[in-house]
Coordinates of N, CA, C and O and ligand atoms in Angstrom, one line a residue:
M1 N -13.6 -7.8 -14.4 CA -12.6 -6.8 -14.1 C -12.6 -6.6 -12.6 O -13.6 -6.2 -12.0
R2 N -11.4 -6.8 -12.0 CA -11.3 -6.5 -10.5 C -10.9 -5.1 -10.3 O -9.8 -4.7 -10.3
S3 N -12.0 -4.3 -10.1 CA -11.8 -2.8 -10.0 C -12.5 -2.3 -8.8 O -13.5 -2.9 -8.3
G4 N -12.1 -1.2 -8.3 CA -12.7 -0.5 -7.1 C -12.7 1.0 -7.3 O -11.7 1.5 -7.9
E5 N -13.7 1.6 -6.8 CA -13.7 3.1 -6.9 C -14.3 3.6 -5.6 O -15.3 3.2 -5.1
V6 N -13.6 4.6 -5.0 CA -14.0 5.2 -3.7 C -13.9 6.7 -3.8 O -12.9 7.2 -4.2
K7 N -15.0 7.3 -3.3 CA -14.9 8.7 -3.1 C -15.1 9.0 -1.6 O -16.1 8.4 -1.0
R8 N -14.3 9.8 -1.0 CA -14.3 9.9 0.5 C -14.1 11.4 0.8 O -13.1 12.0 0.4
R9 N -15.1 12.0 1.5 CA -15.0 13.4 1.8 C -15.2 13.7 3.2 O -16.2 13.2 3.8
T10 N -14.3 14.4 3.9 CA -14.4 14.8 5.2 C -14.1 16.3 5.3 O -13.9 17.0 4.3
N11 N -14.1 16.9 6.5 CA -13.8 18.3 6.6 C -12.3 18.5 6.4 O -11.8 19.7 6.2
E12 N -11.5 17.4 6.4 CA -10.1 17.6 6.2 C -9.6 17.2 4.8 O -8.6 17.8 4.3
T13 N -10.3 16.3 4.2 CA -9.8 15.8 2.8 C -11.0 15.5 1.9 O -12.0 15.1 2.4
D14 N -10.7 15.6 0.6 CA -11.7 15.2 -0.4 C -10.9 14.3 -1.4 O -9.9 14.8 -2.0
I15 N -11.3 13.0 -1.4 CA -10.4 12.0 -2.1 C -11.2 11.2 -3.1 O -12.3 10.8 -2.9
A16 N -10.6 11.0 -4.3 CA -11.1 10.1 -5.3 C -10.1 9.1 -5.6 O -8.9 9.5 -6.0
V17 N -10.4 7.8 -5.5 CA -9.5 6.7 -5.8 C -10.2 5.7 -6.7 O -11.3 5.4 -6.5
S18 N -9.5 5.3 -7.8 CA -10.0 4.2 -8.6 C -8.8 3.3 -8.9 O -7.7 3.8 -9.1
L19 N -9.0 2.0 -8.9 CA -7.9 1.1 -9.2 C -8.5 -0.1 -9.9 O -9.6 -0.5 -9.8
T20 N -7.6 -0.7 -10.7 CA -7.8 -2.0 -11.4 C -6.7 -2.9 -11.1 O -5.5 -2.6 -11.4
I21 N -7.0 -4.0 -10.5 CA -5.9 -4.9 -10.0 C -5.1 -5.5 -11.2 O -3.9 -5.5 -11.2
D22 N -5.8 -5.9 -12.2 CA -5.1 -6.6 -13.4 C -4.8 -5.5 -14.4 O -5.3 -5.6 -15.6
G23 N -4.0 -4.6 -14.1 CA -3.7 -3.5 -15.0 C -2.3 -3.6 -15.5 O -1.7 -4.7 -15.5
T24 N -1.7 -2.4 -15.9 CA -0.4 -2.4 -16.4 C 0.6 -1.5 -15.6 O 1.7 -1.3 -16.0
G25 N 0.0 -0.9 -14.5 CA 0.8 0.0 -13.7 C 0.7 1.4 -14.1 O 1.5 2.3 -13.7
K26 N -0.4 1.7 -14.9 CA -0.7 3.1 -15.3 C -1.1 3.9 -14.0 O -2.1 3.6 -13.4
A27 N -0.5 5.0 -13.8 CA -0.8 5.8 -12.6 C -1.1 7.3 -12.9 O -0.4 7.9 -13.8
E28 N -2.1 7.8 -12.3 CA -2.4 9.2 -12.3 C -2.6 9.7 -10.9 O -3.6 9.4 -10.2
I29 N -1.6 10.3 -10.3 CA -1.5 10.6 -8.9 C -1.3 12.1 -8.7 O -0.4 12.7 -9.2
A30 N -2.2 12.6 -7.9 CA -2.1 14.1 -7.5 C -2.6 14.2 -6.1 O -3.8 14.4 -5.9
T31 N -1.8 14.1 -5.1 CA -2.2 14.1 -3.7 C -1.9 15.4 -3.1 O -2.3 15.7 -1.9
G32 N -1.2 16.3 -3.8 CA -0.8 17.6 -3.1 C 0.5 17.4 -2.3 O 0.9 18.4 -1.7
V33 N 1.0 16.2 -2.2 CA 2.2 15.9 -1.4 C 3.2 15.2 -2.3 O 3.0 14.0 -2.7
G34 N 4.2 15.9 -2.7 CA 5.1 15.5 -3.8 C 5.8 14.1 -3.5 O 5.7 13.3 -4.4
F35 N 6.3 13.9 -2.3 CA 7.0 12.7 -2.1 C 6.0 11.5 -2.1 O 6.3 10.4 -2.6
F36 N 4.8 11.7 -1.6 CA 3.8 10.7 -1.5 C 3.3 10.4 -3.0 O 3.1 9.2 -3.3
D37 N 3.2 11.4 -3.8 CA 2.9 11.1 -5.2 C 4.0 10.1 -5.8 O 3.6 9.2 -6.5
H38 N 5.2 10.4 -5.5 CA 6.3 9.5 -6.0 C 6.1 8.1 -5.5 O 6.3 7.1 -6.2
M39 N 5.8 7.9 -4.2 CA 5.6 6.6 -3.6 C 4.4 5.8 -4.3 O 4.5 4.7 -4.6
L40 N 3.3 6.6 -4.5 CA 2.1 5.9 -5.1 C 2.3 5.6 -6.5 O 1.8 4.6 -7.0
D41 N 3.1 6.4 -7.2 CA 3.4 6.2 -8.6 C 4.2 4.9 -8.8 O 3.9 4.0 -9.6
L42 N 5.2 4.7 -7.9 CA 6.0 3.5 -8.0 C 5.3 2.3 -7.5 O 5.5 1.1 -7.9
F43 N 4.4 2.5 -6.5 CA 3.6 1.4 -6.0 C 2.7 0.8 -7.2 O 2.7 -0.4 -7.4
A44 N 2.1 1.7 -7.9 CA 1.2 1.3 -9.1 C 2.1 0.5 -10.1 O 1.7 -0.5 -10.6
R45 N 3.2 1.1 -10.4 CA 4.1 0.6 -11.4 C 4.6 -0.8 -11.1 O 4.5 -1.8 -11.9
H46 N 4.9 -1.0 -9.8 CA 5.5 -2.3 -9.4 C 4.5 -3.4 -9.0 O 4.7 -4.6 -9.0
A47 N 3.2 -2.9 -8.7 CA 2.1 -3.8 -8.5 C 1.4 -4.2 -9.8 O 0.6 -5.1 -9.8
L48 N 1.7 -3.4 -10.8 CA 1.0 -3.6 -12.1 C -0.5 -3.3 -11.9 O -1.4 -4.0 -12.5
I49 N -0.8 -2.4 -11.0 CA -2.2 -2.0 -10.7 C -2.4 -0.6 -11.4 O -1.5 0.2 -11.3
D50 N -3.5 -0.5 -12.1 CA -3.8 0.9 -12.6 C -4.4 1.7 -11.5 O -5.4 1.2 -10.8
L51 N -3.9 2.8 -11.3 CA -4.3 3.6 -10.1 C -4.5 5.1 -10.3 O -3.6 5.7 -11.0
K52 N -5.6 5.6 -9.9 CA -5.8 7.0 -10.0 C -6.1 7.5 -8.5 O -7.0 6.9 -7.9
V53 N -5.4 8.4 -8.1 CA -5.6 9.0 -6.7 C -5.6 10.5 -6.8 O -4.5 11.1 -7.2
V54 N -6.7 11.2 -6.5 CA -6.7 12.6 -6.4 C -7.1 13.0 -5.0 O -8.1 12.6 -4.5
V55 N -6.3 13.8 -4.4 CA -6.5 14.3 -3.0 C -6.5 15.8 -3.0 O -5.5 16.4 -3.4
K56 N -7.6 16.3 -2.4 CA -7.5 17.8 -2.0 C -7.6 17.8 -0.5 O -8.7 17.5 0.0
G57 N -6.5 18.1 0.1 CA -6.4 18.0 1.6 C -5.9 19.3 2.2 O -5.5 20.2 1.5
D58 N -6.0 19.2 3.5 CA -5.6 20.4 4.3 C -4.1 20.5 4.6 O -3.6 20.5 5.7
T59 N -3.3 20.5 3.4 CA -1.9 20.5 3.5 C -1.3 21.8 4.1 O -0.1 21.9 4.3
H60 N -2.2 22.8 4.2 CA -1.7 24.0 4.9 C -1.4 23.7 6.4 O -0.7 24.5 7.0
I61 N -2.0 22.6 6.9 CA -1.7 22.2 8.3 C -0.5 21.4 8.3 O 0.6 21.8 8.8
D62 N -0.6 20.2 7.7 CA 0.6 19.4 7.4 C 0.0 18.3 6.4 O -1.1 18.3 6.0
D63 N 0.9 17.2 6.2 CA 0.4 16.2 5.2 C -0.3 15.1 5.8 O -0.7 14.1 5.1
H64 N -0.5 15.1 7.1 CA -1.0 13.9 7.8 C -2.3 13.4 7.3 O -2.5 12.3 7.0
H65 N -3.3 14.3 7.3 CA -4.7 13.9 6.9 C -4.7 13.4 5.5 O -5.4 12.4 5.1
S66 N -3.9 14.1 4.6 CA -4.0 13.7 3.2 C -3.4 12.3 3.0 O -3.9 11.5 2.3
V67 N -2.3 12.0 3.7 CA -1.6 10.7 3.5 C -2.5 9.6 4.2 O -2.7 8.5 3.6
E68 N -2.9 9.8 5.4 CA -3.7 8.8 6.1 C -5.0 8.5 5.4 O -5.4 7.4 5.2
D69 N -5.7 9.6 5.0 CA -7.0 9.4 4.3 C -6.9 8.7 3.0 O -7.8 8.0 2.5
A70 N -5.8 9.0 2.3 CA -5.5 8.4 1.0 C -5.3 6.9 1.2 O -5.8 6.0 0.5
G71 N -4.7 6.5 2.3 CA -4.5 5.1 2.7 C -5.8 4.4 3.0 O -6.0 3.3 2.5
I72 N -6.7 5.1 3.7 CA -8.0 4.6 4.0 C -8.8 4.3 2.6 O -9.3 3.2 2.4
A73 N -8.8 5.3 1.8 CA -9.6 5.2 0.5 C -8.9 4.1 -0.4 O -9.7 3.4 -1.1
L74 N -7.6 4.1 -0.5 CA -6.9 3.1 -1.3 C -7.2 1.7 -0.8 O -7.5 0.8 -1.5
G75 N -7.2 1.5 0.5 CA -7.5 0.2 1.1 C -9.0 -0.2 0.8 O -9.2 -1.3 0.4
E76 N -9.9 0.8 1.0 CA -11.3 0.5 0.7 C -11.5 0.1 -0.8 O -12.2 -0.8 -1.1
A77 N -10.8 0.8 -1.7 CA -10.9 0.5 -3.1 C -10.3 -0.9 -3.4 O -10.9 -1.6 -4.3
L78 N -9.2 -1.3 -2.8 CA -8.7 -2.6 -3.0 C -9.6 -3.7 -2.5 O -9.8 -4.7 -3.2
K79 N -10.2 -3.5 -1.3 CA -11.1 -4.4 -0.8 C -12.3 -4.7 -1.7 O -12.7 -5.8 -2.0
Q80 N -12.8 -3.6 -2.2 CA -13.9 -3.6 -3.2 C -13.5 -4.4 -4.4 O -14.2 -5.3 -4.9
A81 N -12.3 -4.1 -4.9 CA -11.8 -4.8 -6.2 C -11.6 -6.3 -6.0 O -11.8 -7.1 -6.9
L82 N -11.3 -6.7 -4.8 CA -11.0 -8.1 -4.5 C -12.2 -8.9 -4.4 O -12.2 -10.1 -4.7
G83 N -13.3 -8.3 -4.0 CA -14.6 -9.1 -3.9 C -14.5 -10.3 -3.0 O -14.0 -10.2 -1.9
D84 N -14.8 -11.5 -3.5 CA -14.8 -12.7 -2.6 C -13.5 -13.4 -2.6 O -13.3 -14.4 -2.0
K85 N -12.5 -12.8 -3.2 CA -11.1 -13.3 -3.2 C -10.9 -14.7 -3.8 O -9.9 -15.4 -3.5
K86 N -11.8 -15.1 -4.7 CA -11.8 -16.4 -5.3 C -10.5 -16.5 -6.2 O -10.3 -15.7 -7.0
G87 N -9.8 -17.6 -6.0 CA -8.7 -18.0 -6.9 C -7.4 -17.3 -6.6 O -6.4 -17.6 -7.3
I88 N -7.3 -16.4 -5.7 CA -6.0 -15.6 -5.5 C -5.0 -16.5 -4.8 O -5.3 -17.4 -4.1
R89 N -3.7 -16.1 -5.0 CA -2.6 -16.8 -4.3 C -2.7 -16.5 -2.8 O -2.2 -17.3 -2.0
R90 N -3.2 -15.4 -2.4 CA -3.4 -15.0 -1.0 C -2.1 -14.6 -0.2 O -2.1 -13.6 0.4
Y91 N -1.1 -15.5 -0.2 CA 0.2 -15.2 0.5 C 1.3 -14.8 -0.4 O 1.4 -15.4 -1.5
A92 N 2.1 -13.9 0.0 CA 3.3 -13.6 -0.7 C 4.3 -12.8 0.2 O 3.9 -12.2 1.1
D93 N 5.6 -13.0 -0.1 CA 6.6 -12.2 0.6 C 7.7 -11.8 -0.4 O 7.9 -12.5 -1.4
V94 N 8.4 -10.7 0.0 CA 9.5 -10.3 -0.9 C 10.5 -9.6 0.0 O 10.2 -9.0 1.0
H95 N 11.8 -9.7 -0.4 CA 12.8 -8.9 0.1 C 13.1 -7.8 -1.0 O 13.5 -8.2 -2.1
L96 N 13.0 -6.6 -0.6 CA 13.1 -5.5 -1.7 C 14.3 -4.6 -1.4 O 14.3 -3.8 -0.4
P97 N 15.4 -4.7 -2.2 CA 16.5 -3.9 -2.0 C 16.4 -2.5 -2.7 O 15.8 -2.5 -3.8
M98 N 16.8 -1.5 -2.0 CA 16.9 -0.2 -2.7 C 18.3 0.4 -2.2 O 18.4 0.9 -1.1
D99 N 19.2 0.2 -3.1 CA 20.6 0.6 -2.8 C 21.0 -0.1 -1.4 O 20.9 -1.3 -1.3
E100 N 21.3 0.7 -0.4 CA 21.8 0.1 0.9 C 20.7 -0.4 1.8 O 21.0 -1.0 2.8
A101 N 19.4 -0.1 1.4 CA 18.3 -0.4 2.3 C 17.7 -1.7 1.8 O 17.6 -2.0 0.6
L102 N 17.2 -2.6 2.8 CA 16.6 -3.8 2.5 C 15.3 -4.0 3.3 O 15.4 -3.9 4.6
T103 N 14.2 -4.1 2.7 CA 12.9 -4.3 3.5 C 12.2 -5.6 3.1 O 12.2 -5.9 1.9
R104 N 11.8 -6.3 4.1 CA 11.0 -7.5 3.8 C 9.5 -7.2 4.0 O 9.1 -6.6 5.1
V105 N 8.7 -7.6 3.1 CA 7.3 -7.4 3.2 C 6.6 -8.8 3.0 O 6.9 -9.5 2.0
A106 N 5.8 -9.1 4.0 CA 5.0 -10.4 3.9 C 3.5 -10.0 4.0 O 3.1 -9.2 4.9
V107 N 2.7 -10.6 3.1 CA 1.3 -10.2 3.2 C 0.4 -11.5 3.1 O 0.8 -12.5 2.5
D108 N -0.7 -11.4 3.8 CA -1.8 -12.4 3.7 C -3.0 -11.6 3.4 O -3.5 -10.8 4.3
V109 N -3.6 -11.9 2.3 CA -4.9 -11.2 1.9 C -6.0 -12.0 2.6 O -6.7 -12.7 2.0
S110 N -6.1 -11.7 3.9 CA -6.8 -12.6 4.8 C -8.2 -12.1 5.2 O -9.0 -12.8 5.7
G111 N -8.5 -10.8 5.0 CA -9.7 -10.2 5.5 C -9.6 -9.9 7.0 O -10.5 -9.5 7.7
R112 N -8.4 -10.2 7.6 CA -8.1 -10.0 9.0 C -7.0 -8.9 9.1 O -5.9 -9.2 9.1
P113 N -7.5 -7.7 9.3 CA -6.5 -6.5 9.2 C -5.5 -6.6 10.4 O -5.9 -6.7 11.6
F114 N -4.3 -6.5 10.1 CA -3.2 -6.4 11.1 C -2.0 -5.9 10.4 O -1.6 -6.3 9.4
L115 N -1.3 -5.0 11.1 CA 0.0 -4.4 10.6 C 1.1 -4.6 11.7 O 0.9 -4.3 12.8
V116 N 2.2 -5.2 11.2 CA 3.4 -5.2 12.0 C 4.4 -4.3 11.2 O 4.6 -4.6 10.0
F117 N 4.8 -3.3 11.8 CA 5.7 -2.3 11.0 C 7.0 -2.0 11.8 O 7.0 -1.3 12.8
R118 N 8.0 -2.7 11.3 CA 9.3 -2.5 12.0 C 10.3 -1.8 11.1 O 11.2 -2.4 10.5
T119 N 10.0 -0.5 10.9 CA 10.8 0.3 10.0 C 11.1 1.6 10.8 O 10.1 2.2 11.2
A120 N 12.3 1.9 11.0 CA 12.6 3.2 11.8 C 13.3 4.1 10.9 O 14.2 3.7 10.0
F121 N 13.0 5.4 11.0 CA 13.7 6.4 10.2 C 14.5 7.3 11.2 O 14.0 7.8 12.2
E122 N 15.8 7.4 10.9 CA 16.6 8.4 11.8 C 16.2 9.8 11.4 O 16.2 10.6 12.3
A123 N 16.0 10.1 10.1 CA 15.6 11.4 9.7 C 14.1 11.6 9.9 O 13.3 10.7 9.7
Q124 N 13.8 12.8 10.4 CA 12.3 13.1 10.5 C 11.7 13.5 9.2 O 10.4 13.4 9.1
K125 N 12.5 14.0 8.3 CA 11.9 14.5 7.1 C 12.6 13.9 5.8 O 13.8 13.7 5.9
I126 N 11.8 13.8 4.8 CA 12.4 13.6 3.4 C 11.9 14.8 2.7 O 10.7 14.9 2.3
G127 N 12.8 15.7 2.4 CA 12.3 17.0 1.9 C 11.4 17.7 2.9 O 11.8 17.9 4.0
T128 N 10.1 17.9 2.5 CA 9.1 18.4 3.5 C 8.2 17.3 4.1 O 7.3 17.6 4.8
F129 N 8.5 16.1 3.7 CA 7.6 15.0 4.0 C 8.0 14.4 5.4 O 9.2 14.0 5.6
D130 N 7.1 14.2 6.3 CA 7.4 13.6 7.6 C 7.5 12.1 7.4 O 6.5 11.4 7.0
T131 N 8.7 11.6 7.8 CA 8.9 10.1 7.6 C 7.9 9.3 8.4 O 7.6 8.2 8.1
E132 N 7.4 9.8 9.6 CA 6.4 9.0 10.4 C 5.1 8.7 9.6 O 4.3 7.9 10.0
L133 N 4.9 9.5 8.5 CA 3.7 9.3 7.7 C 3.7 8.0 6.9 O 2.7 7.5 6.5
V134 N 4.9 7.4 6.7 CA 5.0 6.1 6.0 C 4.2 5.1 6.8 O 3.3 4.4 6.2
R135 N 4.4 5.0 8.1 CA 3.7 4.1 8.9 C 2.2 4.4 8.9 O 1.4 3.5 8.9
E136 N 1.8 5.7 9.0 CA 0.4 6.0 9.0 C -0.3 5.5 7.7 O -1.4 5.0 7.8
F137 N 0.4 5.6 6.6 CA -0.2 5.1 5.3 C -0.4 3.6 5.4 O -1.4 3.1 5.1
F138 N 0.7 2.9 5.8 CA 0.6 1.4 5.8 C -0.5 1.0 6.8 O -1.2 0.0 6.5
Q139 N -0.6 1.6 7.9 CA -1.7 1.3 8.9 C -3.1 1.5 8.3 O -3.9 0.5 8.3
A140 N -3.3 2.6 7.7 CA -4.6 2.9 7.1 C -4.9 2.0 6.0 O -6.0 1.5 5.8
F141 N -3.9 1.7 5.1 CA -4.1 0.8 4.0 C -4.4 -0.6 4.4 O -5.4 -1.2 3.9
A142 N -3.6 -1.1 5.3 CA -3.8 -2.5 5.7 C -5.1 -2.8 6.4 O -5.8 -3.8 6.1
I143 N -5.5 -1.9 7.3 CA -6.7 -2.0 8.0 C -7.9 -2.0 7.1 O -8.8 -2.8 7.2
N144 N -7.9 -1.0 6.2 CA -9.1 -0.9 5.3 C -9.2 -1.8 4.2 O -10.2 -2.1 3.6
A145 N -8.0 -2.4 3.7 CA -8.0 -3.4 2.7 C -8.3 -4.8 3.3 O -8.6 -5.7 2.5
G146 N -8.1 -4.9 4.6 CA -8.3 -6.2 5.2 C -7.1 -7.1 5.0 O -7.2 -8.3 4.7
L147 N -5.9 -6.5 5.1 CA -4.6 -7.3 4.9 C -4.0 -7.6 6.2 O -3.9 -6.7 7.1
T148 N -3.4 -8.8 6.4 CA -2.4 -9.0 7.4 C -1.0 -8.6 6.7 O -0.6 -9.3 5.8
L149 N -0.4 -7.6 7.3 CA 0.8 -7.1 6.6 C 1.9 -6.9 7.5 O 1.8 -6.3 8.6
H150 N 3.1 -7.5 7.2 CA 4.3 -7.4 8.0 C 5.3 -6.7 7.2 O 5.7 -7.2 6.1
V151 N 5.8 -5.6 7.7 CA 6.9 -4.8 7.0 C 8.1 -4.7 8.0 O 7.9 -4.2 9.1
E152 N 9.2 -5.1 7.5 CA 10.4 -4.9 8.4 C 11.6 -4.5 7.5 O 12.0 -5.2 6.6
T153 N 12.2 -3.3 7.9 CA 13.4 -2.9 7.2 C 14.6 -3.5 7.9 O 14.8 -3.2 9.1
L154 N 15.3 -4.4 7.3 CA 16.4 -5.1 7.9 C 17.6 -4.3 8.1 O 18.3 -4.4 9.1
Y155 N 17.9 -3.4 7.2 CA 18.9 -2.4 7.4 C 18.7 -1.3 6.3 O 18.0 -1.5 5.3
G156 N 19.4 -0.2 6.5 CA 19.3 0.9 5.6 C 19.7 2.2 6.3 O 19.5 2.3 7.5
D157 N 20.1 3.2 5.5 CA 20.5 4.5 6.1 C 19.7 5.7 5.6 O 19.2 6.5 6.3
N158 N 19.5 5.7 4.2 CA 18.9 6.9 3.6 C 17.4 6.8 3.7 O 16.8 5.8 3.3
A159 N 16.7 7.8 4.2 CA 15.3 7.7 4.5 C 14.5 7.6 3.2 O 13.5 6.9 3.1
H160 N 14.9 8.3 2.1 CA 14.2 8.1 0.8 C 14.3 6.7 0.3 O 13.3 6.1 -0.1
H161 N 15.5 6.1 0.5 CA 15.6 4.7 0.0 C 14.8 3.7 0.9 O 14.2 2.8 0.4
I162 N 14.8 4.0 2.2 CA 14.0 3.1 3.1 C 12.5 3.2 2.8 O 11.8 2.2 2.7
A163 N 12.0 4.4 2.6 CA 10.6 4.6 2.3 C 10.3 3.9 1.0 O 9.3 3.2 0.8
E164 N 11.1 4.1 0.0 CA 10.9 3.5 -1.3 C 10.9 2.0 -1.3 O 10.1 1.3 -1.9
S165 N 11.8 1.4 -0.4 CA 11.9 -0.1 -0.3 C 10.6 -0.6 0.3 O 10.1 -1.7 0.0
C166 N 10.0 0.2 1.2 CA 8.7 -0.3 1.8 C 7.6 -0.3 0.8 O 6.8 -1.2 0.7
F167 N 7.4 0.8 0.0 CA 6.4 0.9 -1.0 C 6.5 0.0 -2.1 O 5.6 -0.7 -2.6
K168 N 7.8 -0.2 -2.6 CA 8.0 -1.2 -3.7 C 7.8 -2.6 -3.2 O 7.3 -3.4 -3.9
G169 N 8.2 -2.8 -1.9 CA 8.1 -4.2 -1.4 C 6.6 -4.5 -1.2 O 6.1 -5.6 -1.6
L170 N 5.8 -3.5 -0.8 CA 4.3 -3.7 -0.7 C 3.8 -4.0 -2.1 O 3.0 -4.9 -2.3
A171 N 4.2 -3.3 -3.1 CA 3.8 -3.5 -4.5 C 4.1 -4.9 -5.0 O 3.2 -5.5 -5.5
R172 N 5.3 -5.3 -4.8 CA 5.7 -6.6 -5.4 C 5.1 -7.7 -4.6 O 4.7 -8.8 -5.3
A173 N 4.9 -7.6 -3.3 CA 4.2 -8.7 -2.6 C 2.7 -8.8 -3.0 O 2.2 -9.8 -3.2
L174 N 2.1 -7.6 -3.1 CA 0.7 -7.6 -3.5 C 0.5 -8.2 -4.9 O -0.5 -8.9 -5.2
R175 N 1.4 -7.8 -5.8 CA 1.3 -8.3 -7.2 C 1.2 -9.8 -7.2 O 0.4 -10.4 -8.0
Q176 N 2.0 -10.4 -6.4 CA 2.0 -11.9 -6.3 C 0.7 -12.4 -5.6 O 0.0 -13.3 -6.0
A177 N 0.4 -11.8 -4.4 CA -0.6 -12.3 -3.6 C -2.0 -12.2 -4.2 O -2.9 -13.0 -4.0
L178 N -2.2 -11.1 -5.1 CA -3.5 -10.8 -5.7 C -3.7 -11.6 -7.0 O -4.8 -11.7 -7.5
E179 N -2.6 -12.2 -7.5 CA -2.6 -12.9 -8.7 C -3.6 -14.1 -8.6 O -3.6 -14.8 -7.6
V180 N -4.2 -14.4 -9.7 CA -5.1 -15.6 -9.7 C -4.2 -16.8 -10.0 O -3.4 -16.8 -11.0
D181 N -4.3 -17.8 -9.1 CA -3.5 -19.0 -9.2 C -4.4 -20.1 -10.0 O -5.4 -20.5 -9.4
P182 N -4.0 -20.5 -11.2 CA -4.8 -21.4 -11.9 C -5.1 -22.7 -11.2 O -6.1 -23.3 -11.4
R183 N -4.2 -23.1 -10.3 CA -4.3 -24.4 -9.6 C -5.5 -24.3 -8.5 O -6.0 -25.3 -8.1
E184 N -5.8 -23.1 -8.1 CA -6.9 -22.9 -7.2 C -8.3 -23.2 -7.8 O -9.3 -23.5 -7.1
G185 N -8.3 -23.1 -9.1 CA -9.6 -23.4 -9.8 C -10.7 -22.5 -9.4 O -11.9 -23.0 -9.3
G186 N -10.5 -21.3 -9.0 CA -11.5 -20.4 -8.7 C -12.1 -20.5 -7.3 O -13.1 -19.9 -6.9
R187 N -11.4 -21.4 -6.5 CA -11.9 -21.5 -5.1 C -11.3 -20.4 -4.2 O -10.3 -19.8 -4.5
V188 N -12.0 -20.2 -3.1 CA -11.4 -19.3 -2.1 C -10.3 -20.0 -1.4 O -10.5 -21.1 -0.9
P189 N -9.1 -19.4 -1.3 CA -7.9 -20.1 -0.7 C -8.0 -20.2 0.8 O -7.1 -19.6 1.5
S190 N -8.9 -20.9 1.3 CA -9.0 -21.1 2.8 C -9.8 -22.3 3.1 O -10.8 -22.7 2.4
T191 N -9.4 -23.0 4.1 CA -10.2 -24.2 4.5 C -11.5 -23.9 5.1 O -12.4 -24.7 5.2
K192 N -11.7 -22.6 5.5 CA -12.9 -22.1 6.0 C -14.0 -21.8 4.9 O -15.2 -21.7 5.2
G193 N -13.4 -21.7 3.7 CA -14.4 -21.5 2.6 C -14.7 -20.0 2.3 O -15.4 -19.7 1.4
A194 N -14.2 -19.1 3.2 CA -14.4 -17.7 3.0 C -13.2 -16.9 3.6 O -12.6 -17.3 4.6
L195 N -12.9 -15.8 3.0 CA -11.9 -14.9 3.6 C -12.5 -13.5 3.7 O -13.2 -13.0 2.8
Ligands
LIG1 MN1 13.0 7.8 -5.4

């Protein structure tokens, strides 16, 4: 079972994350941030990852710490679940449309954390959610999971649609990249022999 479990507690947030890569998309999400719950729920569904995320954070200040720290814990849990990365496809990319918005996500499950994030929001808020937190999440997640992750929104107007295309794009790209490729025969997909 490719599973990971992380508990992370600071003065700002108290977080519990558990995930199973080869799941069915079952999600139990309670972050205290409504829009972020929606994003993690659809992430789990489209990645077919079973995901539980509970965050008790200082949302009386704003949502920043809760979203960023959830990204850190989720990244750590995924890294744990991946282990030695034997047999995985490693690379994947997807163009994810959400009505008028289109986002391209390319991922290398490389162990070499890097984020390129070319998504701009004209609106500062989606409801009460700060749109700049989308990038904060992707940054925290990519760095802690050890992913080389490129996200670019090619076009789009509605901030809710743009954010959703990013999270669904991440989900669909990861679903492919994390899949075990039978042709790899259980080998680490690198000429170096390790990722
Ligand atoms: Mn939506």
